[in-house]
CSV table of C-alpha atoms in Angstrom, one decimal:
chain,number,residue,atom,x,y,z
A,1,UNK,CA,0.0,0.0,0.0
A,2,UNK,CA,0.9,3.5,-0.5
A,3,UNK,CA,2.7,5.2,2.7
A,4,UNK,CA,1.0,6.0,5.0
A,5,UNK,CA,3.1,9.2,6.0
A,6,UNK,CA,2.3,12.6,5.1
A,7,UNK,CA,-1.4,11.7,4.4
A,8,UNK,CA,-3.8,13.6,3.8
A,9,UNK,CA,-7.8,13.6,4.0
A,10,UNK,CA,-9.6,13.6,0.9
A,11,UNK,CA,-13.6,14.3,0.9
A,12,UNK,CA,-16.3,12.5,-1.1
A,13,UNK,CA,-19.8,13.5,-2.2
A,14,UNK,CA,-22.3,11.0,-0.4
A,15,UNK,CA,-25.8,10.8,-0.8
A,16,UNK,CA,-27.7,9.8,2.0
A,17,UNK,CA,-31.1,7.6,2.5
A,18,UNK,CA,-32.7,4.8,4.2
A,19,UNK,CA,-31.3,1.8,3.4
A,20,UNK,CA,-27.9,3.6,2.6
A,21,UNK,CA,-28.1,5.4,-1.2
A,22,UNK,CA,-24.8,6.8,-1.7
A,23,UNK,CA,-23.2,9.0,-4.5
A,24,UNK,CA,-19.8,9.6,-4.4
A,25,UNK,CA,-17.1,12.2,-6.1
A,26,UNK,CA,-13.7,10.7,-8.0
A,27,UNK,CA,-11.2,12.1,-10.3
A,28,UNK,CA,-10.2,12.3,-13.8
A,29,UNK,CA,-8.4,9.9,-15.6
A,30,UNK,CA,-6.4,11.0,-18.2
A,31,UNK,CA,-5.1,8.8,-20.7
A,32,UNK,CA,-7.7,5.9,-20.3
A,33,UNK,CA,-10.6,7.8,-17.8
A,34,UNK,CA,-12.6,5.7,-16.0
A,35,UNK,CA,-13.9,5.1,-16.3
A,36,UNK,CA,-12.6,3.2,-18.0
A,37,UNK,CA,-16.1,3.3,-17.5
A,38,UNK,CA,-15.2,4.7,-14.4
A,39,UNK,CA,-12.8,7.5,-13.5
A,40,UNK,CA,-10.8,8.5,-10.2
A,41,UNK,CA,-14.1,9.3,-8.4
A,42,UNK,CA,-13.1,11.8,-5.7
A,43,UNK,CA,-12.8,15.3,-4.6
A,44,UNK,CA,-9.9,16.3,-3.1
A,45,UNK,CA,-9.5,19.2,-0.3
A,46,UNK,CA,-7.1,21.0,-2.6
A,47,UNK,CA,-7.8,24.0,-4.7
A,48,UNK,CA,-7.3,22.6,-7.6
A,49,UNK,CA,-10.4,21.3,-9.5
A,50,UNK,CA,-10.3,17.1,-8.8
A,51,UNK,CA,-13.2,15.3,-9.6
A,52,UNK,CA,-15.8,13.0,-8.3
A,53,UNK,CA,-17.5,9.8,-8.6
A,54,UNK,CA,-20.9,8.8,-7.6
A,55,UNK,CA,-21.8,5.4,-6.7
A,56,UNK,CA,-25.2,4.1,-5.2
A,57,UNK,CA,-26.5,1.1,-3.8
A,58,UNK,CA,-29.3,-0.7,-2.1
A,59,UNK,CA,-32.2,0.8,-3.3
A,60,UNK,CA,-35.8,1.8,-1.5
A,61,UNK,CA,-38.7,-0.1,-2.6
A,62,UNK,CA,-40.8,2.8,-2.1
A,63,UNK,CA,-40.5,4.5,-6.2
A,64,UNK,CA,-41.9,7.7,-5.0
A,65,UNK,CA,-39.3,8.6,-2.5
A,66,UNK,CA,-36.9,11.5,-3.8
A,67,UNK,CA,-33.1,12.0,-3.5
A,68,UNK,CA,-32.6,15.2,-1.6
A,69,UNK,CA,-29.7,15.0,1.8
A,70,UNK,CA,-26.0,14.6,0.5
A,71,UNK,CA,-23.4,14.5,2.6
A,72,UNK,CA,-19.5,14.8,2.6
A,73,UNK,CA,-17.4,12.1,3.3
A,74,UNK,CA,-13.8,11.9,4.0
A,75,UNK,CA,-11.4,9.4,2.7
A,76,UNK,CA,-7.3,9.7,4.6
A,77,UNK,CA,-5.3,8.8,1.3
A,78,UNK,CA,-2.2,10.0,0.5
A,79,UNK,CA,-1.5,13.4,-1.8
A,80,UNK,CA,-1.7,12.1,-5.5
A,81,UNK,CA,-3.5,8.7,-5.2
A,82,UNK,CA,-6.5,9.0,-7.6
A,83,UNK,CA,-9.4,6.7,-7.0
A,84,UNK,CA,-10.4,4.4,-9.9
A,85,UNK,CA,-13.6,2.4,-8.9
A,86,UNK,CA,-15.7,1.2,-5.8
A,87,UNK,CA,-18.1,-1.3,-5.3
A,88,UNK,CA,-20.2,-3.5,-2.9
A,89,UNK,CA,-21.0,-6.8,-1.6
A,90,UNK,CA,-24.0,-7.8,-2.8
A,91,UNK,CA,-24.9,-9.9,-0.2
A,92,UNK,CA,-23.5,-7.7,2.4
A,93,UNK,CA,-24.5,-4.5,1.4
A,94,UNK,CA,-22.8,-2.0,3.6
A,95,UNK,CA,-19.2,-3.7,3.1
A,96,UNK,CA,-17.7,-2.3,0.0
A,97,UNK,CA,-14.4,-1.5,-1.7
A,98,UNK,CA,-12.3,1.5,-3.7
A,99,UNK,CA,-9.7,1.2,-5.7
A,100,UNK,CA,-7.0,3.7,-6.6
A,101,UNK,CA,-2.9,4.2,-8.1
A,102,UNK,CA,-0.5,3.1,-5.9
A,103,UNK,CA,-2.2,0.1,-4.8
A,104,UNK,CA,-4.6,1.7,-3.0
A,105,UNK,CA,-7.5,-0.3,-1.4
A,106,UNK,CA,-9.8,1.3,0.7
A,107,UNK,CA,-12.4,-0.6,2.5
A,108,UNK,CA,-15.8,0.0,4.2
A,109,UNK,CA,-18.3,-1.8,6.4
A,110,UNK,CA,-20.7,0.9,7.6
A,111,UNK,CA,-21.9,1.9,4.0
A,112,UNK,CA,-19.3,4.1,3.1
A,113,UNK,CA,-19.3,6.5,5.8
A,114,UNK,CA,-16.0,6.1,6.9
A,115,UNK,CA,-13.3,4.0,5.3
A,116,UNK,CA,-9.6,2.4,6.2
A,117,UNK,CA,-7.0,1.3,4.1
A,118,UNK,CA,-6.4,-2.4,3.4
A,119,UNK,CA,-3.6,-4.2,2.5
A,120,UNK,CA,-3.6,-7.6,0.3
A,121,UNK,CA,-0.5,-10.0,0.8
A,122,UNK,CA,-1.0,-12.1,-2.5
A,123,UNK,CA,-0.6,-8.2,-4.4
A,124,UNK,CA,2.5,-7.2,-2.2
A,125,UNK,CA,5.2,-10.0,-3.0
A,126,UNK,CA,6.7,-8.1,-6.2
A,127,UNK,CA,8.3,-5.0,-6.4
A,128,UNK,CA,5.4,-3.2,-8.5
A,129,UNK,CA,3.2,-0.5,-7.5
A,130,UNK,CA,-0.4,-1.5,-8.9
A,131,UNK,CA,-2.5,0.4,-10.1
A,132,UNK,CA,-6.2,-1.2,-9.5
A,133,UNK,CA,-8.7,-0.4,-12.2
A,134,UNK,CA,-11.2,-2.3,-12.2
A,135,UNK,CA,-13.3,-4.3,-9.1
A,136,UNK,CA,-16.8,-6.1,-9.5
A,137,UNK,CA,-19.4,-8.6,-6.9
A,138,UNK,CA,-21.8,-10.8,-8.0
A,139,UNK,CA,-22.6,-12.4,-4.2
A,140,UNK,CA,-19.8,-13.0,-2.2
A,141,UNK,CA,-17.7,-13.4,-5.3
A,142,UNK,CA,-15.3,-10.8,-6.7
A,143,UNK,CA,-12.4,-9.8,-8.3
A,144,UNK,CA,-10.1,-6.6,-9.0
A,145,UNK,CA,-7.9,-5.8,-11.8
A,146,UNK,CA,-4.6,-3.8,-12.3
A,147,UNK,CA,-2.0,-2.5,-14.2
A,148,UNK,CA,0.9,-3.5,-14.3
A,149,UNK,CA,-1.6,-6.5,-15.1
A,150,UNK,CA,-2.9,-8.4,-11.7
A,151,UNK,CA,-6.0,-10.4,-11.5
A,152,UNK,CA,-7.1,-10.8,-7.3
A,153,UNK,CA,-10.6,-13.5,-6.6
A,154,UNK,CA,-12.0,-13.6,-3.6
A,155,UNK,CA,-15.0,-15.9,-2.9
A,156,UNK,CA,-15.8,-14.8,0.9
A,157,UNK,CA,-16.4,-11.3,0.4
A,158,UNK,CA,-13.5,-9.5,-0.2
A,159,UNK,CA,-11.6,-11.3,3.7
A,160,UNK,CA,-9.2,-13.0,1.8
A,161,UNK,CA,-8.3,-12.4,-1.9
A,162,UNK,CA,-6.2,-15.0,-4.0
A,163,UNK,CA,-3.4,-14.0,-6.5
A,164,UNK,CA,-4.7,-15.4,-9.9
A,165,UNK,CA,-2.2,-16.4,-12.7
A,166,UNK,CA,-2.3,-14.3,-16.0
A,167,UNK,CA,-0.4,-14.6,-19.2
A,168,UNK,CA,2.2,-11.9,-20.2
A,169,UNK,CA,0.5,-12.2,-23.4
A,170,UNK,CA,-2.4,-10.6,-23.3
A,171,UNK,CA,-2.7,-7.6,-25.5
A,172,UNK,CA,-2.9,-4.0,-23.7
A,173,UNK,CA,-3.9,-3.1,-20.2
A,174,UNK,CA,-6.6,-5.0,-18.3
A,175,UNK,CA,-8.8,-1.7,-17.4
A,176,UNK,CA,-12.5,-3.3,-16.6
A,177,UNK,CA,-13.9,-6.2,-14.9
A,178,UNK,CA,-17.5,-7.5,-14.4
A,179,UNK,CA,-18.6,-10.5,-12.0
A,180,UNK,CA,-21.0,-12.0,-14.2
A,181,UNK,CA,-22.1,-15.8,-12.6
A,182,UNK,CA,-20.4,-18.2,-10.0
A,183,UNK,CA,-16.9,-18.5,-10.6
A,184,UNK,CA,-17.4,-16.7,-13.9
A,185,UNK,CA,-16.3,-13.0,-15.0
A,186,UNK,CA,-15.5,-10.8,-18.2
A,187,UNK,CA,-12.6,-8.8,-18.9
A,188,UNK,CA,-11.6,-6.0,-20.6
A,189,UNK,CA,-7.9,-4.3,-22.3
A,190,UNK,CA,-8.0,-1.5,-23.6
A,191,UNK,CA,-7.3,-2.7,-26.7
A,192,UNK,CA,-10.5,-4.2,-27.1
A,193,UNK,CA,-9.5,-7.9,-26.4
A,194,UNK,CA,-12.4,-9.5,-23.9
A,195,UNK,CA,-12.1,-12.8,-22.2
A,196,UNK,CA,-14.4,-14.9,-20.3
A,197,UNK,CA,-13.8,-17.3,-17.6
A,198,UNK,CA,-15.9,-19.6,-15.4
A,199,UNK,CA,-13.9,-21.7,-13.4
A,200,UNK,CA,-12.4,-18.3,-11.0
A,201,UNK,CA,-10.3,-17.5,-13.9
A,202,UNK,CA,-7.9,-19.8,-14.3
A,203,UNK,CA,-9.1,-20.3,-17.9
A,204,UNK,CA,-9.7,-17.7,-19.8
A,205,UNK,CA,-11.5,-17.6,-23.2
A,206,UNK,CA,-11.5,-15.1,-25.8
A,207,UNK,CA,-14.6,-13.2,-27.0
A,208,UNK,CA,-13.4,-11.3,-29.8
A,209,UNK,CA,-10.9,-12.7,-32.5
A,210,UNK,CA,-8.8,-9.7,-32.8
A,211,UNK,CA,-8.1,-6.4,-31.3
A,212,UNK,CA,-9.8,-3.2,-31.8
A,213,UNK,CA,-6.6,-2.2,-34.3
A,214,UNK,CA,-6.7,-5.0,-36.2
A,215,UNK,CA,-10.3,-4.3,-36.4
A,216,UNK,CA,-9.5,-1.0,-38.1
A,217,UNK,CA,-6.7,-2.1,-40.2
A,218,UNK,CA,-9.6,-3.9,-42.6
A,219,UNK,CA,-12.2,-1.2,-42.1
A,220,UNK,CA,-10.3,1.6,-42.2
A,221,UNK,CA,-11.2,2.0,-45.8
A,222,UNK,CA,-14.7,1.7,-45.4
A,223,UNK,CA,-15.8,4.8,-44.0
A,224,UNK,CA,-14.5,5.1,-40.7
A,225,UNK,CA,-13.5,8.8,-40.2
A,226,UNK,CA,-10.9,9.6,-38.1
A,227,UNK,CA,-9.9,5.9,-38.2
A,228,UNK,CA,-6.7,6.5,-39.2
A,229,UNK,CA,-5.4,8.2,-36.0
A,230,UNK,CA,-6.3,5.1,-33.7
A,231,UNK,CA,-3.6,5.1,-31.4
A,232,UNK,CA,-5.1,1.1,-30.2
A,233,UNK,CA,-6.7,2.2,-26.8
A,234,UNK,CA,-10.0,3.6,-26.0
A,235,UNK,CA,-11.3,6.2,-23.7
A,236,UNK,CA,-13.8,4.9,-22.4
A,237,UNK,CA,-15.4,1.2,-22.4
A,238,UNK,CA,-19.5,0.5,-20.8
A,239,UNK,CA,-20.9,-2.6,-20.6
A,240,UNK,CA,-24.5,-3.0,-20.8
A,241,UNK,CA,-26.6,-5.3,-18.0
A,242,UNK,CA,-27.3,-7.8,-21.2
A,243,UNK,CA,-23.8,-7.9,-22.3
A,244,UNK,CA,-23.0,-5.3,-25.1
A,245,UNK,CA,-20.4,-3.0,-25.1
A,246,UNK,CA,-19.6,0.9,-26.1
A,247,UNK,CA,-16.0,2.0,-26.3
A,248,UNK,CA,-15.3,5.6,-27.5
A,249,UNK,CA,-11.7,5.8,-29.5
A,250,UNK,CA,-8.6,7.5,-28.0
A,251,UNK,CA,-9.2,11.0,-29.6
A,252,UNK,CA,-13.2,10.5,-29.5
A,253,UNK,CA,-13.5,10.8,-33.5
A,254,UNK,CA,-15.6,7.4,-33.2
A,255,UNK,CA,-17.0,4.9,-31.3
A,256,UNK,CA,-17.1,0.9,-31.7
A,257,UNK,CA,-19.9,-1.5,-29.8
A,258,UNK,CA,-20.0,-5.2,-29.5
A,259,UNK,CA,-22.6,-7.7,-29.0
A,260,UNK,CA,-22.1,-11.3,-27.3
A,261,UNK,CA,-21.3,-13.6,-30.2
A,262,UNK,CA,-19.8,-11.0,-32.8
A,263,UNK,CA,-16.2,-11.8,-33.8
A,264,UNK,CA,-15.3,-8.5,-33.8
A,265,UNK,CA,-16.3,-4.7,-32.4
A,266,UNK,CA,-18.2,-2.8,-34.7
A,267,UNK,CA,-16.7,0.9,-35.6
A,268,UNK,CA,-19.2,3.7,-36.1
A,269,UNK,CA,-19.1,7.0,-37.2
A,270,UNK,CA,-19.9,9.9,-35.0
A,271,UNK,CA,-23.2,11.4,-35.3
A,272,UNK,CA,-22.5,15.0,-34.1
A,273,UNK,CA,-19.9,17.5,-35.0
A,274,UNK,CA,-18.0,17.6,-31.8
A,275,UNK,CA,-15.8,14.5,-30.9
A,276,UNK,CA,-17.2,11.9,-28.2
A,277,UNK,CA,-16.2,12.4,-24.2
A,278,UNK,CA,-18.1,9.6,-23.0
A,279,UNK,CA,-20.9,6.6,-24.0
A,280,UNK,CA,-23.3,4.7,-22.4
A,281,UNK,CA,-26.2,2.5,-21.7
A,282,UNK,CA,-29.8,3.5,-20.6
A,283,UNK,CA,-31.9,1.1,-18.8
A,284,UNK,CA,-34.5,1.0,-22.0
A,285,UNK,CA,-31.7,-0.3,-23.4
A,286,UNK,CA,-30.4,2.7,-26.0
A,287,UNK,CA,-27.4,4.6,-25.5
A,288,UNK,CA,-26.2,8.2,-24.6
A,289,UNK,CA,-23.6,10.3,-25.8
A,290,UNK,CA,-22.4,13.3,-24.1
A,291,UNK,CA,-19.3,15.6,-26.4
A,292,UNK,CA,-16.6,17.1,-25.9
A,293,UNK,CA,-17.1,20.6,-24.5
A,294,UNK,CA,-20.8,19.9,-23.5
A,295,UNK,CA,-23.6,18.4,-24.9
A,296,UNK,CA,-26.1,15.4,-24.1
A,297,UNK,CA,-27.0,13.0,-26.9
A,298,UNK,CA,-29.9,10.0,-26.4
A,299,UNK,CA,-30.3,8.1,-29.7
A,300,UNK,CA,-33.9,7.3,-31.1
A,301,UNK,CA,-34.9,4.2,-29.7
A,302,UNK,CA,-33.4,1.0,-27.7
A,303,UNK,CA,-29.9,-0.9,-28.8
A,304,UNK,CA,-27.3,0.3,-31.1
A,305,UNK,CA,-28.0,2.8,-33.1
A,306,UNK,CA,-26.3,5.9,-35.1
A,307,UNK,CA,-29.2,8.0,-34.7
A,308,UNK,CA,-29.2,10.4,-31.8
A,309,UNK,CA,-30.7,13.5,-30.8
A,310,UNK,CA,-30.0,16.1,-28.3
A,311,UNK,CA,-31.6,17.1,-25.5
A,312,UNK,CA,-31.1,20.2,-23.8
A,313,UNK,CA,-29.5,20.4,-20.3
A,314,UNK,CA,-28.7,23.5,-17.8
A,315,UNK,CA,-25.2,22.7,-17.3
A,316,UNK,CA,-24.1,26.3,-16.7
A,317,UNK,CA,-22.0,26.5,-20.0
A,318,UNK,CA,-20.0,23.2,-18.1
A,319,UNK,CA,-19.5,20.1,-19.8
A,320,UNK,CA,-21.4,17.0,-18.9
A,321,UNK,CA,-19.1,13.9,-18.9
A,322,UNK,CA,-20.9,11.2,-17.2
A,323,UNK,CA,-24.4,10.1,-17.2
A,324,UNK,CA,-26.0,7.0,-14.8
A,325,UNK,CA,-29.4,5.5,-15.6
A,326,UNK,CA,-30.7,4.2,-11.9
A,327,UNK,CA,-34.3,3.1,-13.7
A,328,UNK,CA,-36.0,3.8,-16.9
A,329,UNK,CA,-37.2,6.9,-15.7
A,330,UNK,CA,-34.8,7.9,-13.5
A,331,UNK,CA,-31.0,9.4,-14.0
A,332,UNK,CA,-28.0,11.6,-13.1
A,333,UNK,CA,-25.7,13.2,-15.1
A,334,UNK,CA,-22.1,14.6,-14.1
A,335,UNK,CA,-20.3,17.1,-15.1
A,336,UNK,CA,-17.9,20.4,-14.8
A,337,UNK,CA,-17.5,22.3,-11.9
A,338,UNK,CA,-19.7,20.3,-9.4
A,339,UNK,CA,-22.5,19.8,-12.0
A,340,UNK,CA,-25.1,17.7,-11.1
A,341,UNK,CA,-28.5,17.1,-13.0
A,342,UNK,CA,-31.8,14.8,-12.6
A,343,UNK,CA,-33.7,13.3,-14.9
A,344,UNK,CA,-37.7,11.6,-13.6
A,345,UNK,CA,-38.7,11.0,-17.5
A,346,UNK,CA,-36.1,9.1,-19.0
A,347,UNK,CA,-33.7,12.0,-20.5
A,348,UNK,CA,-36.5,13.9,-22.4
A,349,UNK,CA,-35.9,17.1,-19.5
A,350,UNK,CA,-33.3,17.7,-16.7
A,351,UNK,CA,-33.1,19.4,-13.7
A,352,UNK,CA,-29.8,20.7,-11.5
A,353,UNK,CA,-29.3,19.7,-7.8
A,354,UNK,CA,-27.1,22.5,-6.4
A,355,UNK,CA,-25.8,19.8,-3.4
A,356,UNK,CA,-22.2,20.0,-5.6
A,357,UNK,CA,-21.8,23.6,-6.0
A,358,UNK,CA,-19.7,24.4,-3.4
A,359,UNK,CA,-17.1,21.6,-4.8
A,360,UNK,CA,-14.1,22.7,-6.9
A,361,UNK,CA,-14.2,20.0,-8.3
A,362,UNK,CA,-15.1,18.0,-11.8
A,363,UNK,CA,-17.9,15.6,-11.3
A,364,UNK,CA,-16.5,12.8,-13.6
A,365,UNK,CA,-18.5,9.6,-12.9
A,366,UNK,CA,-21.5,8.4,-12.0
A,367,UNK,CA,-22.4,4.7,-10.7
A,368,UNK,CA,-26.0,3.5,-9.5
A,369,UNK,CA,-25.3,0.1,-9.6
């Protein structure tokens, strides 16, 4: 773990409910965000403007009720360590984890209101400093994934976490991770190669036959724009509850999905003027597209599609640059300069909740899962 010496408290944005809702701030990532479908998600006390991240959990049953208390919540990380995901145990739902540059695991078991560091054995036997990208539960199963590239299991919960073997093969940087079944997972580079395993990863399978390059080396000539200045990562990857996949190109002059069974992503042209910041899934099951220097994008009915439209949003002349669907009706979206907006009718109108004003910060991601 990082040293502990000279460290200093860092603050998150947390929403708070029965039953333990919680949004959260993190910060940018530069070269691969977030995001990699999710981005450093936290505000730090300096001055200069950091970011945030916004997960939430266990939900009400009650529809009707309305978000409406946040609260700040402070994390004691070292200067420079910037937060990469966060997640909890489904089955235990106030204990969860976040993730973070120089092998930073934080851990909570009171919901997220207060959080300690944790160390892992099984990820301290080499002389690396890990950078953890990735973490994902399904139960009391998960797993975590770094760079330089480390795969950790754990099948109590997150108590004990076993080192799994990967090959020094694998093409790119391992940059997403997603619990999917009982011993089973997905996994994602950043150069587009996904492999599946089911037996707790010590076999993995590949999904796609080639990477996103290669992809693009036999397509380039059929229309791609912008195609031609691939550098072979993306910006940002989502993956959709059923499966599919949205990854936006390095420079954002394109974006490529994938569908469970296809060979290979599919590259499509950008449908607005501006390059792409980030892409996701709604719950109906279309996509959003917020660009670079502001602008929100839903296209025109459910699954992939190259037809979008936008929709107006007050972001005070900030750009939006993450959006979270927590029902078919309901979403947030996160942007510039503590930007936060609401949506009740499924992205036709939003509405701003001033509870991230006083940050000076970048809202960069937001998680209702």
């Amino acid at each position: 773990m990082a040293s502990s010496t000279s460290a200093f408290t860092a603050k998150i944005l947390c929403f708070k409910r029965p039953h333990f809702s919680r949004l959260a701030p993190r910060a940018s990532l530069h070269h691969h965000h977030h995001h990699f479908n999710r981005r450093h998600f936290l505000s730090q006390a300096a001055t200069v403007s950091l970011p945030l991240f916004a997960p939430l959990i266990p939900q009400p049953a009650n529809a009707e009720e309305t978000l409406s208390e946040w609260e700040r919540v402070y994390l004691p990380i070292d200067p420079g360590v910037v937060l990469l995901d966060i997640a909890f145990v489904p089955d235990e739902l106030n204990h969860g984890f976040l993730l973070g540059t120089r092998q930073t695991i934080l851990e909570t078991k009171d919901g997220g209101n207060t959080w300690v560091s944790r160390s892992i054995s099984s990820a301290e036997d080499e002389d690396f400093n890990y950078r953890f990208n990735s973490i994902s539960f399904k139960g009391k199963e998960g797993w975590i994934v770094g760079k330089p590239a480390i795969l950790l299991y754990t099948s109590d919960a997150g108590e004990t976490w076993q080192r799994i073997p990967l090959s020094a093969q694998l093409p790119g940087d391992m940059v997403y991770i997603k619990a999917t079944g009982e011993k089973s997972a997905e996994m994602v580079t950043d150069e587009g190669a996904i492999y599946i395993t089911s037996n707790g990863g010590y076999n993995w399978r590949a999904a796609v036959q080639e990477t996103v390059s290669a992809t693009l080396n036999r397509t380039v000539s059929s229309g791609i724009s912008g195609a031609s200045y691939y550098t072979g990562t993306f910006n940002t990857v989502n993956r959709s509850p059923d499966g599919n996949y949205v990854a936006v190109s390095s420079r954002g002059n394109f974006y490529l999905t994938w569908e469970p069974g296809q060979p290979f992503w599919q590259p499509h042209n950008r449908a607005v003027a501006r390059r792409i910041q980030n892409m996701g899934w709604r719950a109906d099951g279309g996509l959003w597209l917020l660009v670079r220097g502001g602008g929100l994008y839903l296209s025109k009915g459910a699954g992939i599609s190259e037809d979008f439209e936008e929709i107006p949003v007050q972001s005070r002349g900030f750009g939006i640059l993450d959006v979270g669907y927590r029902s078919k009706e309901e979403a947030w979206a996160a942007g510039g300069s503590g930007v936060l907006l609401r949506t009740t009718n499924g992205g036709k109108s939003w509405t701003r909740d001033k509870a991230a004003d006083n940050i000076a910060a970048n809202l960069y991601s937001v998680n209702l899962s």
